[in-house]
GROMACS .gro file of C-alpha atoms in nm:
model
  355
    1MET     CA    1   6.802  12.056  10.177
    2ASN     CA    2   6.861  11.683  10.148
    3LYS     CA    3   7.198  11.563  10.262
    4LEU     CA    4   7.434  11.397  10.016
    5ASN     CA    5   7.539  11.042  10.097
    6VAL     CA    6   7.918  11.030  10.092
    7ALA     CA    7   8.114  10.705  10.117
    8LEU     CA    8   8.457  10.763  10.270
    9ILE     CA    9   8.681  10.477  10.155
   10PHE     CA   10   9.011  10.410  10.332
   11GLY     CA   11   9.274  10.147  10.411
   12GLY     CA   12   9.383   9.929  10.121
   13LYS     CA   13   9.650   9.674  10.039
   14SER     CA   14   9.939   9.914   9.979
   15GLY     CA   15  10.235   9.995  10.203
   16GLU     CA   16  10.061  10.325  10.280
   17HIS     CA   17   9.766  10.163  10.459
   18GLU     CA   18   9.832  10.340  10.792
   19VAL     CA   19   9.870  10.678  10.620
   20SER     CA   20   9.527  10.625  10.466
   21LEU     CA   21   9.372  10.556  10.807
   22SER     CA   22   9.512  10.882  10.945
   23SER     CA   23   9.392  11.079  10.642
   24ALA     CA   24   9.043  10.927  10.661
   25ALA     CA   25   9.013  10.992  11.034
   26SER     CA   26   9.103  11.356  10.979
   27ILE     CA   27   8.850  11.399  10.696
   28TYR     CA   28   8.579  11.225  10.899
   29GLU     CA   29   8.638  11.465  11.187
   30ASN     CA   30   8.628  11.773  10.963
   31ILE     CA   31   8.357  11.694  10.707
   32ASN     CA   32   8.038  11.895  10.756
   33LYS     CA   33   7.788  11.639  10.884
   34ASP     CA   34   7.505  11.891  10.848
   35LYS     CA   35   7.558  11.863  10.472
   36TYR     CA   36   7.656  11.498  10.435
   37ASN     CA   37   7.561  11.155  10.561
   38VAL     CA   38   7.902  10.990  10.588
   39PHE     CA   39   7.935  10.614  10.539
   40THR     CA   40   8.280  10.478  10.618
   41ILE     CA   41   8.410  10.181  10.421
   42GLY     CA   42   8.744  10.027  10.507
   43ILE     CA   43   8.959   9.793  10.299
   44THR     CA   44   9.178   9.560  10.504
   45LYS     CA   45   9.542   9.489  10.419
   46GLU     CA   46   9.420   9.160  10.272
   47GLY     CA   47   9.174   9.342  10.045
   48THR     CA   48   8.846   9.272  10.225
   49TRP     CA   49   8.589   9.553  10.207
   50LEU     CA   50   8.404   9.622  10.534
   51TYR     CA   51   8.138   9.868  10.643
   52TYR     CA   52   8.226  10.046  10.966
   53ASP     CA   53   7.982  10.273  11.149
   54GLY     CA   54   8.188  10.433  11.422
   55ASN     CA   55   8.423  10.712  11.521
   56ALA     CA   56   8.740  10.862  11.374
   57GLU     CA   57   8.966  10.737  11.651
   58ASN     CA   58   8.892  10.372  11.570
   59ILE     CA   59   8.959  10.438  11.203
   60LYS     CA   60   9.299  10.583  11.287
   61ASN     CA   61   9.403  10.311  11.533
   62GLY     CA   62   9.282  10.022  11.313
   63LYS     CA   63   9.015   9.890  11.550
   64TRP     CA   64   8.753   9.946  11.278
   65VAL     CA   65   8.835   9.600  11.137
   66GLU     CA   66   8.707   9.413  11.444
   67LEU     CA   67   8.422   9.661  11.497
   68ALA     CA   68   8.296   9.651  11.136
   69ASN     CA   69   7.946   9.529  11.053
   70LYS     CA   70   8.034   9.229  10.839
   71ASN     CA   71   7.670   9.166  10.749
   72VAL     CA   72   7.644   9.479  10.535
   73GLU     CA   73   7.710   9.407  10.168
   74ILE     CA   74   7.904   9.668   9.973
   75ASN     CA   75   7.806   9.663   9.607
   76LEU     CA   76   7.964   9.905   9.360
   77VAL     CA   77   7.914   9.695   9.046
   78PRO     CA   78   7.580   9.716   8.861
   79MET     CA   79   7.456   9.357   8.813
   80GLY     CA   80   7.110   9.275   8.682
   81ASN     CA   81   6.844   9.404   8.919
   82LYS     CA   82   7.089   9.441   9.206
   83GLU     CA   83   7.117   9.805   9.308
   84VAL     CA   84   7.448   9.979   9.366
   85GLY     CA   85   7.512  10.089   9.723
   86LEU     CA   86   7.516   9.949  10.076
   87LEU     CA   87   7.284   9.652  10.128
   88PHE     CA   88   7.178   9.617  10.493
   89GLU     CA   89   7.055   9.309  10.681
   90ASP     CA   90   6.693   9.428  10.682
   91GLY     CA   91   6.693   9.440  10.303
   92SER     CA   92   6.722   9.817  10.279
   93ILE     CA   93   6.960   9.974  10.030
   94GLN     CA   94   7.158  10.290  10.095
   95LYS     CA   95   7.234  10.477   9.775
   96ILE     CA   96   7.571  10.654   9.756
   97ASP     CA   97   7.590  10.996   9.589
   98VAL     CA   98   7.967  11.051   9.603
   99LEU     CA   99   8.264  10.825   9.666
  100PHE     CA  100   8.549  10.988   9.858
  101PRO     CA  101   8.856  10.765   9.835
  102VAL     CA  102   9.138  10.833  10.078
  103LEU     CA  103   9.360  10.555   9.950
  104HIS     CA  104   9.731  10.614   9.902
  105GLY     CA  105   9.971  10.408   9.694
  106PRO     CA  106   9.906  10.100   9.475
  107TYR     CA  107   9.542   9.987   9.443
  108GLY     CA  108   9.430  10.326   9.572
  109GLU     CA  109   9.569  10.610   9.365
  110ASP     CA  110   9.713  10.423   9.067
  111GLY     CA  111   9.395  10.408   8.859
  112THR     CA  112   9.288  10.059   8.958
  113ILE     CA  113   9.015  10.151   9.204
  114GLN     CA  114   8.923  10.453   8.991
  115GLY     CA  115   8.832  10.203   8.718
  116LEU     CA  116   8.592  10.035   8.960
  117PHE     CA  117   8.441  10.374   9.045
  118GLU     CA  118   8.386  10.441   8.674
  119ILE     CA  119   8.200  10.109   8.644
  120SER     CA  120   7.987  10.201   8.946
  121GLN     CA  121   7.885  10.524   8.768
  122ILE     CA  122   7.902  10.705   9.103
  123PRO     CA  123   8.089  11.040   9.105
  124TYR     CA  124   8.416  11.022   9.297
  125VAL     CA  125   8.666  11.264   9.442
  126GLY     CA  126   9.000  11.301   9.269
  127CYS     CA  127   9.174  11.216   8.947
  128GLY     CA  128   9.039  10.968   8.694
  129VAL     CA  129   9.195  10.645   8.568
  130LEU     CA  130   9.446  10.805   8.329
  131ALA     CA  131   9.578  11.077   8.558
  132SER     CA  132   9.590  10.842   8.856
  133SER     CA  133   9.786  10.570   8.676
  134THR     CA  134  10.031  10.805   8.506
  135GLY     CA  135  10.071  11.022   8.815
  136MET     CA  136  10.161  10.717   9.021
  137ASP     CA  137  10.429  10.604   8.778
  138LYS     CA  138  10.739  10.819   8.824
  139LEU     CA  139  10.898  10.699   8.500
  140ILE     CA  140  10.592  10.772   8.288
  141CYS     CA  141  10.556  11.112   8.453
  142LYS     CA  142  10.917  11.198   8.380
  143THR     CA  143  10.862  11.117   8.013
  144ILE     CA  144  10.555  11.340   7.999
  145TYR     CA  145  10.726  11.626   8.182
  146SER     CA  146  11.019  11.608   7.943
  147GLU     CA  147  10.777  11.626   7.650
  148ILE     CA  148  10.609  11.943   7.780
  149GLY     CA  149  10.934  12.110   7.881
  150LEU     CA  150  10.924  12.094   8.261
  151PRO     CA  151  11.282  12.086   8.401
  152GLN     CA  152  11.390  11.781   8.605
  153VAL     CA  153  11.708  11.660   8.773
  154ASN     CA  154  11.907  11.395   8.583
  155TYR     CA  155  11.779  11.043   8.630
  156CYS     CA  156  11.802  10.686   8.503
  157SER     CA  157  11.619  10.362   8.577
  158THR     CA  158  11.650   9.988   8.617
  159ASN     CA  159  11.415   9.697   8.682
  160ARG     CA  160  11.417   9.378   8.885
  161TRP     CA  161  11.483   9.136   8.600
  162THR     CA  162  11.763   9.338   8.438
  163PHE     CA  163  11.928   9.418   8.770
  164ARG     CA  164  11.933   9.058   8.887
  165GLN     CA  165  12.066   8.937   8.552
  166ASN     CA  166  12.343   9.198   8.525
  167GLN     CA  167  12.397   9.350   8.867
  168GLU     CA  168  12.754   9.473   8.817
  169GLU     CA  169  12.679   9.613   8.472
  170GLU     CA  170  12.375   9.798   8.603
  171LEU     CA  171  12.566   9.945   8.896
  172ASN     CA  172  12.842  10.059   8.659
  173GLU     CA  173  12.584  10.211   8.424
  174ILE     CA  174  12.415  10.403   8.705
  175GLU     CA  175  12.747  10.535   8.835
  176SER     CA  176  12.843  10.649   8.483
  177LYS     CA  177  12.523  10.856   8.455
  178LEU     CA  178  12.484  10.994   8.806
  179ASN     CA  179  12.711  11.124   9.079
  180TYR     CA  180  12.666  11.050   9.447
  181PRO     CA  181  12.449  11.124   9.635
  182ILE     CA  182  12.174  10.942   9.445
  183PHE     CA  183  11.810  10.897   9.541
  184VAL     CA  184  11.670  10.548   9.481
  185LYS     CA  185  11.291  10.522   9.446
  186PRO     CA  186  11.033  10.258   9.355
  187ALA     CA  187  10.865  10.373   9.033
  188ASN     CA  188  10.515  10.320   9.175
  189LEU     CA  189  10.478  10.423   9.536
  190GLY     CA  190  10.432  10.737   9.741
  191SER     CA  191  10.476  10.882  10.090
  192SER     CA  192  10.852  10.825  10.063
  193VAL     CA  193  10.806  10.450  10.118
  194GLY     CA  194  11.106  10.251   9.991
  195ILE     CA  195  11.312  10.562   9.912
  196SER     CA  196  11.674  10.596  10.017
  197LYS     CA  197  11.957  10.845   9.971
  198VAL     CA  198  12.283  10.666   9.890
  199THR     CA  199  12.640  10.795   9.891
  200ASN     CA  200  12.847  10.497   9.772
  201ARG     CA  201  12.823  10.171   9.579
  202GLU     CA  202  12.746   9.957   9.883
  203GLU     CA  203  12.456  10.184   9.981
  204LEU     CA  204  12.342  10.194   9.618
  205LEU     CA  205  12.312   9.816   9.608
  206SER     CA  206  12.127   9.812   9.940
  207GLY     CA  207  11.896  10.095   9.830
  208ILE     CA  208  11.805   9.922   9.505
  209ASN     CA  209  11.728   9.596   9.685
  210GLU     CA  210  11.511   9.788   9.933
  211ALA     CA  211  11.320   9.965   9.654
  212LEU     CA  212  11.270   9.634   9.469
  213ILE     CA  213  11.068   9.508   9.766
  214TYR     CA  214  10.799   9.757   9.667
  215ASP     CA  215  10.817   9.763   9.288
  216SER     CA  216  10.981   9.588   8.994
  217ARG     CA  217  11.095   9.917   8.838
  218ILE     CA  218  11.333  10.162   9.000
  219VAL     CA  219  11.402  10.532   8.943
  220LEU     CA  220  11.744  10.673   9.032
  221GLU     CA  221  11.776  11.049   9.057
  222GLN     CA  222  12.070  11.282   9.088
  223GLY     CA  223  12.082  11.417   9.439
  224ILE     CA  224  12.121  11.792   9.466
  225ASP     CA  225  12.141  12.030   9.760
  226ALA     CA  226  11.795  12.171   9.726
  227ARG     CA  227  11.504  12.334   9.901
  228GLU     CA  228  11.187  12.122   9.891
  229ILE     CA  229  10.885  12.320   9.774
  230GLU     CA  230  10.529  12.193   9.747
  231VAL     CA  231  10.211  12.339   9.602
  232ALA     CA  232   9.849  12.220   9.611
  233VAL     CA  233   9.628  12.228   9.303
  234LEU     CA  234   9.250  12.212   9.291
  235GLY     CA  235   9.002  12.202   9.005
  236ASN     CA  236   8.875  12.026   8.695
  237ASP     CA  237   8.880  12.243   8.385
  238GLU     CA  238   8.955  12.560   8.578
  239VAL     CA  239   9.254  12.475   8.797
  240LYS     CA  240   9.393  12.686   9.079
  241ALA     CA  241   9.716  12.654   9.274
  242SER     CA  242   9.765  12.737   9.640
  243ILE     CA  243  10.052  12.940   9.770
  244ALA     CA  244  10.360  12.718   9.790
  245GLY     CA  245  10.507  12.581  10.109
  246GLU     CA  246  10.859  12.472  10.194
  247ILE     CA  247  10.946  12.155  10.381
  248LYS     CA  248  11.251  12.169  10.606
  249PRO     CA  249  11.335  11.802  10.667
  250ALA     CA  250  11.465  11.698  11.007
  251LYS     CA  251  11.678  11.436  10.829
  252ASP     CA  252  11.862  11.415  10.497
  253PHE     CA  253  11.526  11.413  10.321
  254TYR     CA  254  11.154  11.419  10.400
  255ASP     CA  255  11.094  11.050  10.471
  256TYR     CA  256  10.790  10.842  10.569
  257GLU     CA  257  10.854  10.863  10.943
  258ASP     CA  258  10.882  11.240  10.930
  259LYS     CA  259  10.572  11.283  10.715
  260TYR     CA  260  10.334  11.068  10.916
  261ILE     CA  261  10.479  10.962  11.251
  262ASN     CA  262  10.697  11.208  11.438
  263GLY     CA  263  10.639  11.527  11.238
  264ALA     CA  264  10.989  11.647  11.331
  265SER     CA  265  11.034  11.846  11.012
  266THR     CA  266  10.931  12.208  11.004
  267TYR     CA  267  10.774  12.404  10.720
  268ASP     CA  268  10.715  12.755  10.597
  269ILE     CA  269  10.378  12.842  10.447
  270PRO     CA  270  10.415  13.050  10.241
  271ALA     CA  271  10.760  12.941  10.131
  272LYS     CA  272  11.020  13.216  10.169
  273ILE     CA  273  11.093  13.252   9.799
  274SER     CA  274  11.071  13.540   9.556
  275GLU     CA  275  10.736  13.642   9.414
  276ALA     CA  276  10.864  13.547   9.069
  277ASP     CA  277  10.961  13.196   9.184
  278MET     CA  278  10.629  13.157   9.366
  279GLU     CA  279  10.433  13.234   9.049
  280LYS     CA  280  10.662  13.019   8.835
  281ILE     CA  281  10.613  12.718   9.063
  282ARG     CA  282  10.235  12.765   9.077
  283THR     CA  283  10.220  12.789   8.698
  284MET     CA  284  10.437  12.478   8.657
  285ALA     CA  285  10.219  12.287   8.904
  286ILE     CA  286   9.903  12.361   8.705
  287LYS     CA  287  10.082  12.269   8.380
  288ALA     CA  288  10.195  11.935   8.527
  289PHE     CA  289   9.843  11.860   8.658
  290LYS     CA  290   9.677  11.942   8.326
  291SER     CA  291   9.934  11.739   8.128
  292LEU     CA  292   9.798  11.426   8.300
  293ASP     CA  293   9.433  11.534   8.257
  294GLY     CA  294   9.411  11.576   8.633
  295LYS     CA  295   9.077  11.625   8.809
  296GLY     CA  296   8.995  11.735   9.160
  297LEU     CA  297   9.321  11.758   9.346
  298SER     CA  298   9.693  11.694   9.349
  299ARG     CA  299  10.005  11.807   9.529
  300VAL     CA  300  10.303  11.890   9.310
  301ASP     CA  301  10.654  11.885   9.455
  302PHE     CA  302  10.956  12.085   9.339
  303PHE     CA  303  11.324  12.139   9.413
  304ILE     CA  304  11.504  12.472   9.412
  305ASP     CA  305  11.880  12.426   9.379
  306LYS     CA  306  12.039  12.612   9.671
  307TYR     CA  307  12.333  12.724   9.460
  308SER     CA  308  12.199  12.795   9.112
  309GLY     CA  309  11.841  12.880   9.207
  310GLU     CA  310  11.714  12.648   8.931
  311ILE     CA  311  11.365  12.507   8.979
  312PHE     CA  312  11.300  12.139   8.905
  313ILE     CA  313  10.974  11.949   8.920
  314ASN     CA  314  11.007  11.644   9.142
  315GLU     CA  315  10.674  11.459   9.130
  316ILE     CA  316  10.298  11.479   9.149
  317ASN     CA  317  10.081  11.311   9.410
  318THR     CA  318   9.725  11.268   9.285
  319LEU     CA  319   9.586  11.166   9.624
  320PRO     CA  320   9.797  11.354   9.879
  321GLY     CA  321   9.786  11.296  10.252
  322PHE     CA  322   9.504  11.458  10.449
  323THR     CA  323   9.636  11.402  10.801
  324ASN     CA  324   9.649  11.683  11.056
  325ILE     CA  325  10.013  11.748  10.961
  326SER     CA  326   9.973  11.707  10.583
  327MET     CA  327  10.085  11.990  10.358
  328TYR     CA  328   9.793  11.975  10.111
  329PRO     CA  329   9.518  12.102  10.346
  330LYS     CA  330   9.765  12.331  10.527
  331MET     CA  331   9.861  12.509  10.204
  332TRP     CA  332   9.497  12.563  10.110
  333GLU     CA  333   9.418  12.686  10.459
  334ALA     CA  334   9.700  12.941  10.426
  335THR     CA  335   9.557  13.042  10.086
  336GLY     CA  336   9.218  13.109  10.244
  337LEU     CA  337   9.031  12.779  10.204
  338GLU     CA  338   8.951  12.614  10.538
  339TYR     CA  339   8.968  12.236  10.576
  340SER     CA  340   8.592  12.172  10.585
  341ASN     CA  341   8.537  12.407  10.289
  342LEU     CA  342   8.813  12.226  10.100
  343ILE     CA  343   8.624  11.900  10.152
  344ASP     CA  344   8.307  12.070  10.021
  345LYS     CA  345   8.493  12.188   9.712
  346LEU     CA  346   8.634  11.841   9.639
  347ILE     CA  347   8.286  11.689   9.660
  348GLU     CA  348   8.151  11.966   9.435
  349LEU     CA  349   8.425  11.894   9.179
  350ALA     CA  350   8.345  11.521   9.192
  351LEU     CA  351   7.979  11.590   9.114
  352ASP     CA  352   8.080  11.829   8.838
  353THR     CA  353   8.262  11.555   8.644
  354LYS     CA  354   7.931  11.369   8.594
  355LYS     CA  355   7.729  11.667   8.467
   0.00000   0.00000   0.00000
């Protein structure tokens, strides 16, 4: 059987660049190289695309930039007689069968690079342009979830221009709608980058200014004392949900450092919740995924109020982390789908979208 040529694409210009490197290194180590020829393509923080033919460790530690073969041309745009693929110095062209993006945050999972993949006409892993762009935008997602009846905590929003024009008015408006503690989040970012939990007006101002570094639009959510539950979904038309897991943050909430650096938080897979709540959460996760026309994969996050037991959808991540401590592969492994088989399934789903 001929091997498929898979291009693993990582890095990118977003604040989640380092997360992407860790995810890509993990996938590279676990992908079945008896089935696939793997070509690794990195995007620097400045946006330069480079072909790197090396090991996972140098992807993870960032040395791939200096070790990249800068004479290989990466062409994903059909132009005249120029073929799509990797163009090597000797004039040979390496065709790519499947693109496997492991790009988190803006320019990677927000629909922008998915648009390029559509132009290339090469099948790619994960959600398409629509699901990626809407899934990345917390405000748009909240509107959609409200429309389809998925419960959410109370929230409001502001933006850079309005906040800087009317700072006191905006702070007053937020405090009239929400009680402390409040979570402040950039509308378009993931991996808990730029998120803060605030307990007074001074912290609210600081949290908004921090979030505005990453985005011009801000989501403010009512903080509740809640359990953090996550579930992985997989599929195109037929969508399945893994068993749910519960994150037990080492801090006030599951932040960037805890997710990708120190791994101090603990987790339960499966989550210690009732069978009824488990099925309800899995059903809600599939509903959320389908409402965005999701394809391939996503991780959907929920809250369970510790006092009332109410379940709220938090957000969807259309390109979740794939590091060795990431919940997405761990939840599927606990459901019976091993890491390398999960990669196989994602590639299969990518190919299926082009049939």
